[in-house]
């Protein structure tokens, strides 16, 4: 069956809108993935497609779309930092979800051990070196070895979440 006659869609898969609706049910933590080019110009993107991969060695992955400028920077620099946002940092998430230049204008940030921007107030940070990059559909999967890691234990620090296309935060109640 060719792509045009396949009733399940041009890629032989599911309807894209149904796919988006299904994945919108998956609540995810919101991060800003940062990097810097050879001239130390910073780049950053809001992302939820982030996942731990391995404990020994410590590996995490991020998936960035083909159109992402941060993706291009990471491809050449081979380094990135994952800044896990707290619920008070929705403005960071909105800022880094914008396309174009100027995302770091008027922003205070620190430089990590490997030159990537670190956003103060992040509830956790993983600084990574790219071990492997995999082209997967319209995204690149960067698997990074974690070289430096920090996190806060403060009880009032809660993560910023993305759920059903909206920002959300956790409730402290356990699920029965
Ligand atoms: C909550 C949220 C999560 C997102 N997750 C991702 C993601 O995991 N991967 C991705 O490539 N883009 C993701 N985006 C879209 C990018 O943030 C957006 O396209 C951004 O403008 C890309 O910036 P850049 O071109 O400077 O890298 C997300 C956006 C939002 C609001």
PDB file of C-alpha atoms and ligand atoms in Angstrom:
ATOM      1  CA  UNK A   1       0.000   0.000   0.000  1.00  0.00           C
ATOM      2  CA  UNK A   2       1.486   3.368  -0.906  1.00  0.00           C
ATOM      3  CA  UNK A   3       1.365   6.500   1.232  1.00  0.00           C
ATOM      4  CA  UNK A   4      -1.578   8.051  -0.634  1.00  0.00           C
ATOM      5  CA  UNK A   5      -3.882   5.055  -0.353  1.00  0.00           C
ATOM      6  CA  UNK A   6      -2.982   4.188   3.220  1.00  0.00           C
ATOM      7  CA  UNK A   7      -6.133   5.057   5.230  1.00  0.00           C
ATOM      8  CA  UNK A   8      -4.058   5.457   8.369  1.00  0.00           C
ATOM      9  CA  UNK A   9      -2.239   8.516   7.043  1.00  0.00           C
ATOM     10  CA  UNK A  10       0.632   9.500   4.765  1.00  0.00           C
ATOM     11  CA  UNK A  11       3.272   7.924   6.989  1.00  0.00           C
ATOM     12  CA  UNK A  12       1.384   4.703   7.566  1.00  0.00           C
ATOM     13  CA  UNK A  13       0.829   5.807  11.125  1.00  0.00           C
ATOM     14  CA  UNK A  14      -1.803   7.572  13.163  1.00  0.00           C
ATOM     15  CA  UNK A  15      -3.640  10.818  12.606  1.00  0.00           C
ATOM     16  CA  UNK A  16      -1.256  13.653  13.731  1.00  0.00           C
ATOM     17  CA  UNK A  17      -3.968  15.452  15.729  1.00  0.00           C
ATOM     18  CA  UNK A  18      -4.832  12.234  17.592  1.00  0.00           C
ATOM     19  CA  UNK A  19      -1.127  11.679  18.233  1.00  0.00           C
ATOM     20  CA  UNK A  20      -0.783  15.203  19.693  1.00  0.00           C
ATOM     21  CA  UNK A  21      -3.898  14.739  21.847  1.00  0.00           C
ATOM     22  CA  UNK A  22      -2.614  11.445  23.213  1.00  0.00           C
ATOM     23  CA  UNK A  23       0.818  12.827  24.087  1.00  0.00           C
ATOM     24  CA  UNK A  24      -0.758  15.907  25.691  1.00  0.00           C
ATOM     25  CA  UNK A  25      -1.939  13.517  28.429  1.00  0.00           C
ATOM     26  CA  UNK A  26       1.669  12.873  29.357  1.00  0.00           C
ATOM     27  CA  UNK A  27       2.578  15.501  31.977  1.00  0.00           C
ATOM     28  CA  UNK A  28       6.212  16.540  31.676  1.00  0.00           C
ATOM     29  CA  UNK A  29       8.712  18.632  33.564  1.00  0.00           C
ATOM     30  CA  UNK A  30       9.764  21.790  31.765  1.00  0.00           C
ATOM     31  CA  UNK A  31      13.445  22.512  31.173  1.00  0.00           C
ATOM     32  CA  UNK A  32      15.525  25.056  29.318  1.00  0.00           C
ATOM     33  CA  UNK A  33      18.283  23.388  27.309  1.00  0.00           C
ATOM     34  CA  UNK A  34      21.186  25.791  26.838  1.00  0.00           C
ATOM     35  CA  UNK A  35      24.392  25.732  24.863  1.00  0.00           C
ATOM     36  CA  UNK A  36      26.986  28.146  23.512  1.00  0.00           C
ATOM     37  CA  UNK A  37      28.813  28.336  20.212  1.00  0.00           C
ATOM     38  CA  UNK A  38      32.566  28.646  19.658  1.00  0.00           C
ATOM     39  CA  UNK A  39      32.357  32.406  20.329  1.00  0.00           C
ATOM     40  CA  UNK A  40      30.386  31.767  23.532  1.00  0.00           C
ATOM     41  CA  UNK A  41      27.170  33.190  22.059  1.00  0.00           C
ATOM     42  CA  UNK A  42      24.406  31.608  24.158  1.00  0.00           C
ATOM     43  CA  UNK A  43      21.469  29.578  22.823  1.00  0.00           C
ATOM     44  CA  UNK A  44      18.513  28.168  24.710  1.00  0.00           C
ATOM     45  CA  UNK A  45      15.236  26.392  24.113  1.00  0.00           C
ATOM     46  CA  UNK A  46      12.275  25.393  26.276  1.00  0.00           C
ATOM     47  CA  UNK A  47      11.787  21.629  26.124  1.00  0.00           C
ATOM     48  CA  UNK A  48       9.867  18.761  27.669  1.00  0.00           C
ATOM     49  CA  UNK A  49      11.335  15.951  25.533  1.00  0.00           C
ATOM     50  CA  UNK A  50      13.995  15.142  28.120  1.00  0.00           C
ATOM     51  CA  UNK A  51      14.649  11.798  29.748  1.00  0.00           C
ATOM     52  CA  UNK A  52      17.194   9.980  31.871  1.00  0.00           C
ATOM     53  CA  UNK A  53      18.890   7.160  29.934  1.00  0.00           C
ATOM     54  CA  UNK A  54      21.533   5.498  32.103  1.00  0.00           C
ATOM     55  CA  UNK A  55      22.932   5.722  35.633  1.00  0.00           C
ATOM     56  CA  UNK A  56      26.345   4.180  34.929  1.00  0.00           C
ATOM     57  CA  UNK A  57      27.550   6.048  32.991  1.00  0.00           C
ATOM     58  CA  UNK A  58      25.160   8.942  33.724  1.00  0.00           C
ATOM     59  CA  UNK A  59      23.355   9.735  30.470  1.00  0.00           C
ATOM     60  CA  UNK A  60      20.363  11.928  29.659  1.00  0.00           C
ATOM     61  CA  UNK A  61      18.703  12.681  26.350  1.00  0.00           C
ATOM     62  CA  UNK A  62      16.991  15.679  24.820  1.00  0.00           C
ATOM     63  CA  UNK A  63      15.030  15.741  21.544  1.00  0.00           C
ATOM     64  CA  UNK A  64      15.172  18.963  19.562  1.00  0.00           C
ATOM     65  CA  UNK A  65      13.285  19.748  16.403  1.00  0.00           C
ATOM     66  CA  UNK A  66      15.013  20.242  13.069  1.00  0.00           C
ATOM     67  CA  UNK A  67      13.984  23.909  13.114  1.00  0.00           C
ATOM     68  CA  UNK A  68      15.539  24.674  16.517  1.00  0.00           C
ATOM     69  CA  UNK A  69      18.500  27.036  16.477  1.00  0.00           C
ATOM     70  CA  UNK A  70      19.671  25.599  19.783  1.00  0.00           C
ATOM     71  CA  UNK A  71      19.774  22.199  18.070  1.00  0.00           C
ATOM     72  CA  UNK A  72      22.235  23.665  15.531  1.00  0.00           C
ATOM     73  CA  UNK A  73      24.403  25.134  18.292  1.00  0.00           C
ATOM     74  CA  UNK A  74      24.526  21.826  20.196  1.00  0.00           C
ATOM     75  CA  UNK A  75      25.367  19.964  16.972  1.00  0.00           C
ATOM     76  CA  UNK A  76      28.498  22.052  16.551  1.00  0.00           C
ATOM     77  CA  UNK A  77      29.456  22.709  20.197  1.00  0.00           C
ATOM     78  CA  UNK A  78      28.886  19.151  21.439  1.00  0.00           C
ATOM     79  CA  UNK A  79      27.744  20.419  24.848  1.00  0.00           C
ATOM     80  CA  UNK A  80      24.522  21.386  26.557  1.00  0.00           C
ATOM     81  CA  UNK A  81      23.025  22.055  29.966  1.00  0.00           C
ATOM     82  CA  UNK A  82      19.578  21.002  31.132  1.00  0.00           C
ATOM     83  CA  UNK A  83      18.082  23.612  33.471  1.00  0.00           C
ATOM     84  CA  UNK A  84      15.061  22.100  35.256  1.00  0.00           C
ATOM     85  CA  UNK A  85      12.578  24.895  35.936  1.00  0.00           C
ATOM     86  CA  UNK A  86      10.714  25.426  39.174  1.00  0.00           C
ATOM     87  CA  UNK A  87       7.055  26.417  39.242  1.00  0.00           C
ATOM     88  CA  UNK A  88       8.076  30.063  39.753  1.00  0.00           C
ATOM     89  CA  UNK A  89       9.941  30.168  36.442  1.00  0.00           C
ATOM     90  CA  UNK A  90       7.140  30.121  33.922  1.00  0.00           C
ATOM     91  CA  UNK A  91       8.550  33.387  32.505  1.00  0.00           C
ATOM     92  CA  UNK A  92      11.793  31.542  31.626  1.00  0.00           C
ATOM     93  CA  UNK A  93       9.774  28.824  29.877  1.00  0.00           C
ATOM     94  CA  UNK A  94       7.851  31.412  27.856  1.00  0.00           C
ATOM     95  CA  UNK A  95      10.969  33.380  26.999  1.00  0.00           C
ATOM     96  CA  UNK A  96      12.897  30.351  25.702  1.00  0.00           C
ATOM     97  CA  UNK A  97       9.920  29.014  23.748  1.00  0.00           C
ATOM     98  CA  UNK A  98      10.079  32.139  21.549  1.00  0.00           C
ATOM     99  CA  UNK A  99      11.860  31.935  18.224  1.00  0.00           C
ATOM    100  CA  UNK A 100      14.647  34.355  17.341  1.00  0.00           C
ATOM    101  CA  UNK A 101      17.470  36.311  18.924  1.00  0.00           C
ATOM    102  CA  UNK A 102      17.534  38.193  22.176  1.00  0.00           C
ATOM    103  CA  UNK A 103      16.408  35.429  24.528  1.00  0.00           C
ATOM    104  CA  UNK A 104      19.285  36.196  26.876  1.00  0.00           C
ATOM    105  CA  UNK A 105      18.817  39.983  26.775  1.00  0.00           C
ATOM    106  CA  UNK A 106      18.162  41.452  30.241  1.00  0.00           C
ATOM    107  CA  UNK A 107      18.600  38.036  31.806  1.00  0.00           C
ATOM    108  CA  UNK A 108      21.033  37.164  34.561  1.00  0.00           C
ATOM    109  CA  UNK A 109      22.732  33.840  34.035  1.00  0.00           C
ATOM    110  CA  UNK A 110      25.913  32.085  35.069  1.00  0.00           C
ATOM    111  CA  UNK A 111      28.358  30.166  32.924  1.00  0.00           C
ATOM    112  CA  UNK A 112      28.662  26.472  33.714  1.00  0.00           C
ATOM    113  CA  UNK A 113      31.857  24.445  33.881  1.00  0.00           C
ATOM    114  CA  UNK A 114      31.680  23.732  30.154  1.00  0.00           C
ATOM    115  CA  UNK A 115      30.577  27.140  29.000  1.00  0.00           C
ATOM    116  CA  UNK A 116      26.836  26.583  28.798  1.00  0.00           C
ATOM    117  CA  UNK A 117      24.477  29.141  30.360  1.00  0.00           C
ATOM    118  CA  UNK A 118      23.063  28.132  33.749  1.00  0.00           C
ATOM    119  CA  UNK A 119      19.826  29.792  34.838  1.00  0.00           C
ATOM    120  CA  UNK A 120      19.942  30.745  38.527  1.00  0.00           C
ATOM    121  CA  UNK A 121      16.981  29.367  40.460  1.00  0.00           C
ATOM    122  CA  UNK A 122      16.783  26.167  38.413  1.00  0.00           C
ATOM    123  CA  UNK A 123      15.753  23.314  40.708  1.00  0.00           C
ATOM    124  CA  UNK A 124      18.316  21.017  39.048  1.00  0.00           C
ATOM    125  CA  UNK A 125      21.013  21.359  36.408  1.00  0.00           C
ATOM    126  CA  UNK A 126      22.816  18.694  34.368  1.00  0.00           C
ATOM    127  CA  UNK A 127      25.794  19.792  32.293  1.00  0.00           C
ATOM    128  CA  UNK A 128      26.470  17.352  29.483  1.00  0.00           C
ATOM    129  CA  UNK A 129      28.828  16.416  26.688  1.00  0.00           C
ATOM    130  CA  UNK A 130      27.167  14.941  23.614  1.00  0.00           C
ATOM    131  CA  UNK A 131      28.007  11.230  23.327  1.00  0.00           C
ATOM    132  CA  UNK A 132      25.674  10.411  20.490  1.00  0.00           C
ATOM    133  CA  UNK A 133      23.224  12.231  18.251  1.00  0.00           C
ATOM    134  CA  UNK A 134      20.534  10.388  16.367  1.00  0.00           C
ATOM    135  CA  UNK A 135      18.338  11.784  13.607  1.00  0.00           C
ATOM    136  CA  UNK A 136      14.825  10.570  14.370  1.00  0.00           C
ATOM    137  CA  UNK A 137      11.996  11.809  12.153  1.00  0.00           C
ATOM    138  CA  UNK A 138      11.875  15.590  12.363  1.00  0.00           C
ATOM    139  CA  UNK A 139      13.951  15.727  15.588  1.00  0.00           C
ATOM    140  CA  UNK A 140      17.537  15.118  16.688  1.00  0.00           C
ATOM    141  CA  UNK A 141      18.031  13.059  19.830  1.00  0.00           C
ATOM    142  CA  UNK A 142      21.118  14.167  21.749  1.00  0.00           C
ATOM    143  CA  UNK A 143      22.347  11.645  24.276  1.00  0.00           C
ATOM    144  CA  UNK A 144      24.661  13.452  26.673  1.00  0.00           C
ATOM    145  CA  UNK A 145      27.054  12.257  29.343  1.00  0.00           C
ATOM    146  CA  UNK A 146      26.416  14.197  32.530  1.00  0.00           C
ATOM    147  CA  UNK A 147      29.643  15.851  33.643  1.00  0.00           C
ATOM    148  CA  UNK A 148      28.329  18.088  36.394  1.00  0.00           C
ATOM    149  CA  UNK A 149      25.067  17.977  38.308  1.00  0.00           C
ATOM    150  CA  UNK A 150      23.380  20.122  40.953  1.00  0.00           C
ATOM    151  CA  UNK A 151      19.922  20.101  42.513  1.00  0.00           C
ATOM    152  CA  UNK A 152      18.039  21.808  45.286  1.00  0.00           C
ATOM    153  CA  UNK A 153      16.506  19.977  48.208  1.00  0.00           C
ATOM    154  CA  UNK A 154      14.442  22.921  49.411  1.00  0.00           C
ATOM    155  CA  UNK A 155      10.970  21.550  50.287  1.00  0.00           C
ATOM    156  CA  UNK A 156       9.130  24.514  48.761  1.00  0.00           C
ATOM    157  CA  UNK A 157      10.774  24.046  45.359  1.00  0.00           C
ATOM    158  CA  UNK A 158       8.281  22.410  43.040  1.00  0.00           C
ATOM    159  CA  UNK A 159       8.729  21.654  39.348  1.00  0.00           C
ATOM    160  CA  UNK A 160       7.049  23.516  36.509  1.00  0.00           C
ATOM    161  CA  UNK A 161       4.977  21.064  34.477  1.00  0.00           C
ATOM    162  CA  UNK A 162       3.429  21.038  30.994  1.00  0.00           C
ATOM    163  CA  UNK A 163       0.171  19.155  30.724  1.00  0.00           C
ATOM    164  CA  UNK A 164      -2.532  19.244  28.042  1.00  0.00           C
ATOM    165  CA  UNK A 165      -0.854  22.214  26.375  1.00  0.00           C
ATOM    166  CA  UNK A 166      -0.750  24.327  29.548  1.00  0.00           C
ATOM    167  CA  UNK A 167       1.672  25.072  32.352  1.00  0.00           C
ATOM    168  CA  UNK A 168       0.804  23.309  35.583  1.00  0.00           C
ATOM    169  CA  UNK A 169       2.249  22.539  38.982  1.00  0.00           C
ATOM    170  CA  UNK A 170       2.188  19.551  41.283  1.00  0.00           C
ATOM    171  CA  UNK A 171      -0.134  18.889  44.146  1.00  0.00           C
ATOM    172  CA  UNK A 172       1.586  17.414  47.200  1.00  0.00           C
ATOM    173  CA  UNK A 173      -1.107  14.806  47.748  1.00  0.00           C
ATOM    174  CA  UNK A 174      -0.257  11.210  46.967  1.00  0.00           C
ATOM    175  CA  UNK A 175      -2.381   9.367  44.428  1.00  0.00           C
ATOM    176  CA  UNK A 176      -4.434   6.607  46.043  1.00  0.00           C
TER     177      UNK A 176
HETATM  178  C1  LIG B   1       6.278  23.607  27.102  1.00  0.00           C
HETATM  179  C2  LIG B   1       7.058  23.527  25.808  1.00  0.00           C
HETATM  180  C3  LIG B   1       7.822  22.402  25.543  1.00  0.00           C
HETATM  181  C4  LIG B   1       8.584  22.304  24.372  1.00  0.00           C
HETATM  182  N1  LIG B   1       9.326  21.195  24.163  1.00  0.00           N
HETATM  183  C5  LIG B   1      10.122  21.120  23.074  1.00  0.00           C
HETATM  184  C6  LIG B   1      10.979  20.005  22.902  1.00  0.00           C
HETATM  185  O1  LIG B   1      11.030  19.074  23.732  1.00  0.00           O
HETATM  186  N2  LIG B   1      11.770  19.980  21.784  1.00  0.00           N
HETATM  187  C7  LIG B   1      11.760  20.995  20.868  1.00  0.00           C
HETATM  188  O2  LIG B   1      12.498  20.932  19.883  1.00  0.00           O
HETATM  189  N3  LIG B   1      10.958  22.082  21.023  1.00  0.00           N
HETATM  190  C8  LIG B   1      10.149  22.176  22.106  1.00  0.00           C
HETATM  191  N4  LIG B   1       9.357  23.268  22.294  1.00  0.00           N
HETATM  192  C9  LIG B   1       9.367  24.339  21.279  1.00  0.00           C
HETATM  193  C10 LIG B   1      10.598  25.265  21.380  1.00  0.00           C
HETATM  194  O3  LIG B   1      10.734  25.798  22.691  1.00  0.00           O
HETATM  195  C11 LIG B   1      10.463  26.437  20.367  1.00  0.00           C
HETATM  196  O4  LIG B   1      10.306  25.926  19.084  1.00  0.00           O
HETATM  197  C12 LIG B   1      11.643  27.424  20.403  1.00  0.00           C
HETATM  198  O5  LIG B   1      11.244  28.620  19.747  1.00  0.00           O
HETATM  199  C13 LIG B   1      12.908  26.918  19.720  1.00  0.00           C
HETATM  200  O6  LIG B   1      13.935  27.867  19.977  1.00  0.00           O
HETATM  201  P1  LIG B   1      15.334  27.864  19.208  1.00  0.00           P
HETATM  202  O7  LIG B   1      15.032  27.846  17.721  1.00  0.00           O
HETATM  203  O8  LIG B   1      16.004  29.143  19.643  1.00  0.00           O
HETATM  204  O9  LIG B   1      16.108  26.662  19.642  1.00  0.00           O
HETATM  205  C14 LIG B   1       8.565  23.378  23.439  1.00  0.00           C
HETATM  206  C15 LIG B   1       7.791  24.523  23.714  1.00  0.00           C
HETATM  207  C16 LIG B   1       7.059  24.597  24.879  1.00  0.00           C
HETATM  208  C17 LIG B   1       6.236  25.838  25.165  1.00  0.00           C
END
